[in-house]
Structure formats: C-alpha cells, structure tokens
Coordinates of N, CA and C in Angstrom, one line a residue:
M1 N -4.0 -9.1 -19.9 CA -5.0 -8.2 -19.5 C -4.3 -7.0 -18.7
L2 N -4.9 -5.8 -18.9 CA -4.4 -4.6 -18.2 C -5.5 -4.1 -17.3
F3 N -5.2 -3.7 -16.1 CA -6.2 -3.1 -15.3 C -5.6 -1.8 -14.8
Y4 N -6.6 -0.8 -14.8 CA -6.2 0.5 -14.3 C -7.3 1.1 -13.5
G5 N -6.8 2.1 -12.6 CA -7.7 2.8 -11.9 C -7.1 4.1 -11.3
T6 N -7.6 4.6 -10.2 CA -7.1 5.9 -9.6 C -6.1 5.6 -8.5
A7 N -5.9 4.3 -8.1 CA -5.1 4.1 -6.9 C -3.6 4.5 -7.1
G8 N -3.1 4.5 -8.3 CA -1.7 4.9 -8.5 C -1.4 6.3 -8.2
K9 N -2.4 7.1 -8.1 CA -2.0 8.5 -7.8 C -1.4 8.7 -6.5
K10 N -1.8 7.9 -5.4 CA -1.1 8.0 -4.2 C 0.3 7.5 -4.1
Y11 N 0.7 6.9 -5.2 CA 2.1 6.3 -5.3 C 2.9 7.1 -6.3
G12 N 2.4 8.2 -6.9 CA 3.1 9.1 -7.7 C 3.0 8.7 -9.2
Y13 N 2.1 7.9 -9.6 CA 1.9 7.6 -11.1 C 0.4 7.6 -11.4
E14 N 0.1 7.7 -12.7 CA -1.3 7.8 -13.1 C -1.4 7.2 -14.5
D15 N -2.2 6.2 -14.6 CA -2.6 5.7 -16.0 C -3.7 6.7 -16.5
K16 N -3.7 7.1 -17.8 CA -4.7 8.1 -18.2 C -4.8 8.1 -19.7
W17 N -5.9 8.7 -20.1 CA -6.2 9.1 -21.5 C -5.7 10.5 -21.8
K18 N -5.1 10.6 -22.9 CA -4.7 12.0 -23.3 C -4.7 12.0 -24.9
D19 N -5.5 12.9 -25.5 CA -5.6 13.0 -26.9 C -5.9 11.7 -27.6
G20 N -6.7 10.8 -27.0 CA -7.2 9.6 -27.6 C -6.2 8.4 -27.5
I21 N -5.1 8.7 -26.7 CA -4.1 7.6 -26.4 C -4.1 7.3 -25.0
F22 N -4.1 6.0 -24.6 CA -4.1 5.6 -23.3 C -2.6 5.4 -22.8
Y23 N -2.2 6.1 -21.8 CA -0.9 6.0 -21.2 C -0.9 5.1 -20.0
Y24 N -0.2 4.0 -20.0 CA -0.2 3.0 -19.0 C 1.2 3.0 -18.4
C25 N 1.3 3.1 -17.1 CA 2.6 3.3 -16.4 C 3.4 2.0 -16.4
G26 N 2.7 0.9 -16.2 CA 3.5 -0.5 -16.1 C 3.9 -0.7 -14.7
E27 N 4.8 -1.7 -14.6 CA 5.3 -2.2 -13.3 C 6.6 -1.5 -12.9
G28 N 6.7 -1.3 -11.6 CA 7.9 -0.7 -11.1 C 7.7 0.6 -10.4
Q29 N 8.2 0.9 -9.3 CA 8.0 2.1 -8.6 C 9.3 3.0 -8.4
I30 N 10.4 2.3 -8.7 CA 11.7 3.1 -8.5 C 12.5 3.0 -9.8
G31 N 13.0 4.1 -10.2 CA 13.8 4.2 -11.4 C 13.1 4.1 -12.7
N32 N 13.8 3.9 -13.7 CA 13.2 3.7 -15.1 C 12.5 2.3 -15.2
M33 N 11.4 2.3 -16.0 CA 10.8 1.0 -16.2 C 11.7 0.1 -17.0
V34 N 11.7 -1.2 -16.7 CA 12.5 -2.1 -17.5 C 11.5 -3.2 -18.1
F35 N 11.9 -3.7 -19.2 CA 11.1 -4.7 -19.9 C 11.3 -6.1 -19.5
K36 N 10.7 -6.4 -18.3 CA 10.7 -7.8 -17.8 C 9.4 -8.0 -17.1
R37 N 9.0 -9.2 -17.0 CA 7.7 -9.6 -16.4 C 6.5 -9.0 -17.1
G38 N 5.7 -8.3 -16.5 CA 4.4 -7.7 -17.1 C 4.8 -6.7 -18.1
N39 N 5.8 -5.8 -17.9 CA 6.2 -4.8 -18.9 C 6.6 -5.5 -20.3
K40 N 7.3 -6.6 -20.1 CA 7.8 -7.3 -21.2 C 6.7 -7.9 -22.0
A41 N 5.7 -8.5 -21.2 CA 4.5 -9.2 -21.9 C 3.7 -8.1 -22.6
I42 N 3.6 -6.9 -22.1 CA 2.8 -5.9 -22.8 C 3.5 -5.5 -24.1
K43 N 4.8 -5.2 -24.0 CA 5.6 -4.8 -25.1 C 5.6 -5.8 -26.2
N44 N 5.7 -7.1 -25.9 CA 5.8 -8.2 -26.9 C 4.6 -9.0 -27.1
H45 N 3.4 -8.4 -26.7 CA 2.2 -9.3 -26.9 C 1.9 -9.6 -28.3
L46 N 2.0 -8.8 -29.3 CA 1.7 -9.1 -30.7 C 2.7 -10.1 -31.2
K47 N 4.0 -9.9 -31.0 CA 5.1 -10.8 -31.4 C 4.9 -12.2 -30.9
E48 N 4.4 -12.3 -29.6 CA 4.2 -13.6 -29.0 C 2.8 -14.2 -29.3
G49 N 2.0 -13.5 -30.0 CA 0.7 -14.0 -30.4 C -0.5 -13.8 -29.4
Y50 N -0.4 -12.8 -28.5 CA -1.4 -12.6 -27.5 C -2.2 -11.3 -27.8
E51 N -3.4 -11.3 -27.3 CA -4.2 -10.1 -27.4 C -4.0 -9.3 -26.0
L52 N -4.3 -8.0 -26.1 CA -4.1 -7.2 -25.0 C -5.5 -6.5 -24.7
H53 N -6.1 -6.7 -23.6 CA -7.4 -6.2 -23.3 C -7.4 -5.3 -22.0
L54 N -8.0 -4.2 -22.1 CA -8.0 -3.2 -21.1 C -9.2 -3.2 -20.2
F55 N -9.1 -3.2 -18.9 CA -10.2 -3.0 -17.9 C -10.0 -1.9 -16.9
E56 N -11.0 -1.3 -16.7 CA -11.0 -0.2 -15.6 C -11.6 -0.7 -14.3
N57 N -10.7 -0.5 -13.2 CA -11.2 -0.9 -11.9 C -12.4 0.0 -11.5
M58 N -13.5 -0.5 -11.0 CA -14.6 0.2 -10.5 C -14.7 0.0 -9.1
V59 N -15.9 0.4 -8.5 CA -16.1 0.3 -7.1 C -16.5 -1.2 -6.7
N60 N -16.4 -1.6 -5.5 CA -16.8 -2.9 -5.0 C -16.2 -4.1 -5.7
G61 N -14.9 -3.9 -6.3 CA -14.2 -5.0 -6.9 C -14.6 -5.3 -8.3
K62 N -15.6 -4.5 -8.9 CA -16.0 -4.7 -10.2 C -15.1 -4.1 -11.2
V63 N -15.1 -4.6 -12.4 CA -14.2 -3.9 -13.5 C -15.1 -3.7 -14.7
K64 N -14.7 -2.7 -15.5 CA -15.4 -2.4 -16.8 C -14.5 -2.7 -17.9
Y65 N -15.0 -3.5 -18.8 CA -14.2 -3.8 -20.1 C -14.1 -2.6 -20.9
I66 N -12.9 -2.2 -21.3 CA -12.8 -1.0 -22.2 C -12.5 -1.4 -23.7
G67 N -11.7 -2.5 -23.8 CA -11.5 -3.0 -25.2 C -10.2 -3.6 -25.4
R68 N -10.0 -4.0 -26.7 CA -8.7 -4.6 -27.1 C -7.7 -3.5 -27.5
F69 N -6.5 -3.6 -27.1 CA -5.5 -2.6 -27.4 C -4.2 -3.2 -28.0
V70 N -3.5 -2.4 -28.7 CA -2.2 -2.8 -29.3 C -1.2 -1.8 -28.9

C-alpha cells in the first residue's frame, strides 16, 4: 500500500499527478533513492506477486482509496 499527502512539501519532496501519471518519491531524504525496503517492494511488487494500492491522506487521520497501480 502507498500513502501520500501534502506533508512532504515541508521536507523538500512532493508526490503528485502530472499528465495522468502519479509520481511517488519513495523512501529516503538524503541522496539518491536506493531500492531497498519500501522502495524495493514497490519496484518488485509484480514480480513478487503483490498488488499495489494507492491511498491519499485526508484530514483527521482518514484516507481516500485512489486505486490499484502498477
């Protein structure tokens, strides 16, 4: 499961939609992203037989289901 919201802006990154594509920043705040832990799970989800579902963080701890992604 992927969760996104606006909180990343204050740390210098932003998950966002552009031209119908969702850009997700992943884990890590220093240097280039590396494919370990969550980033690796996202990259390899199809190969490992998992589904990837996106949720948007809303107010008061609620989330909105966006859909299944690959």
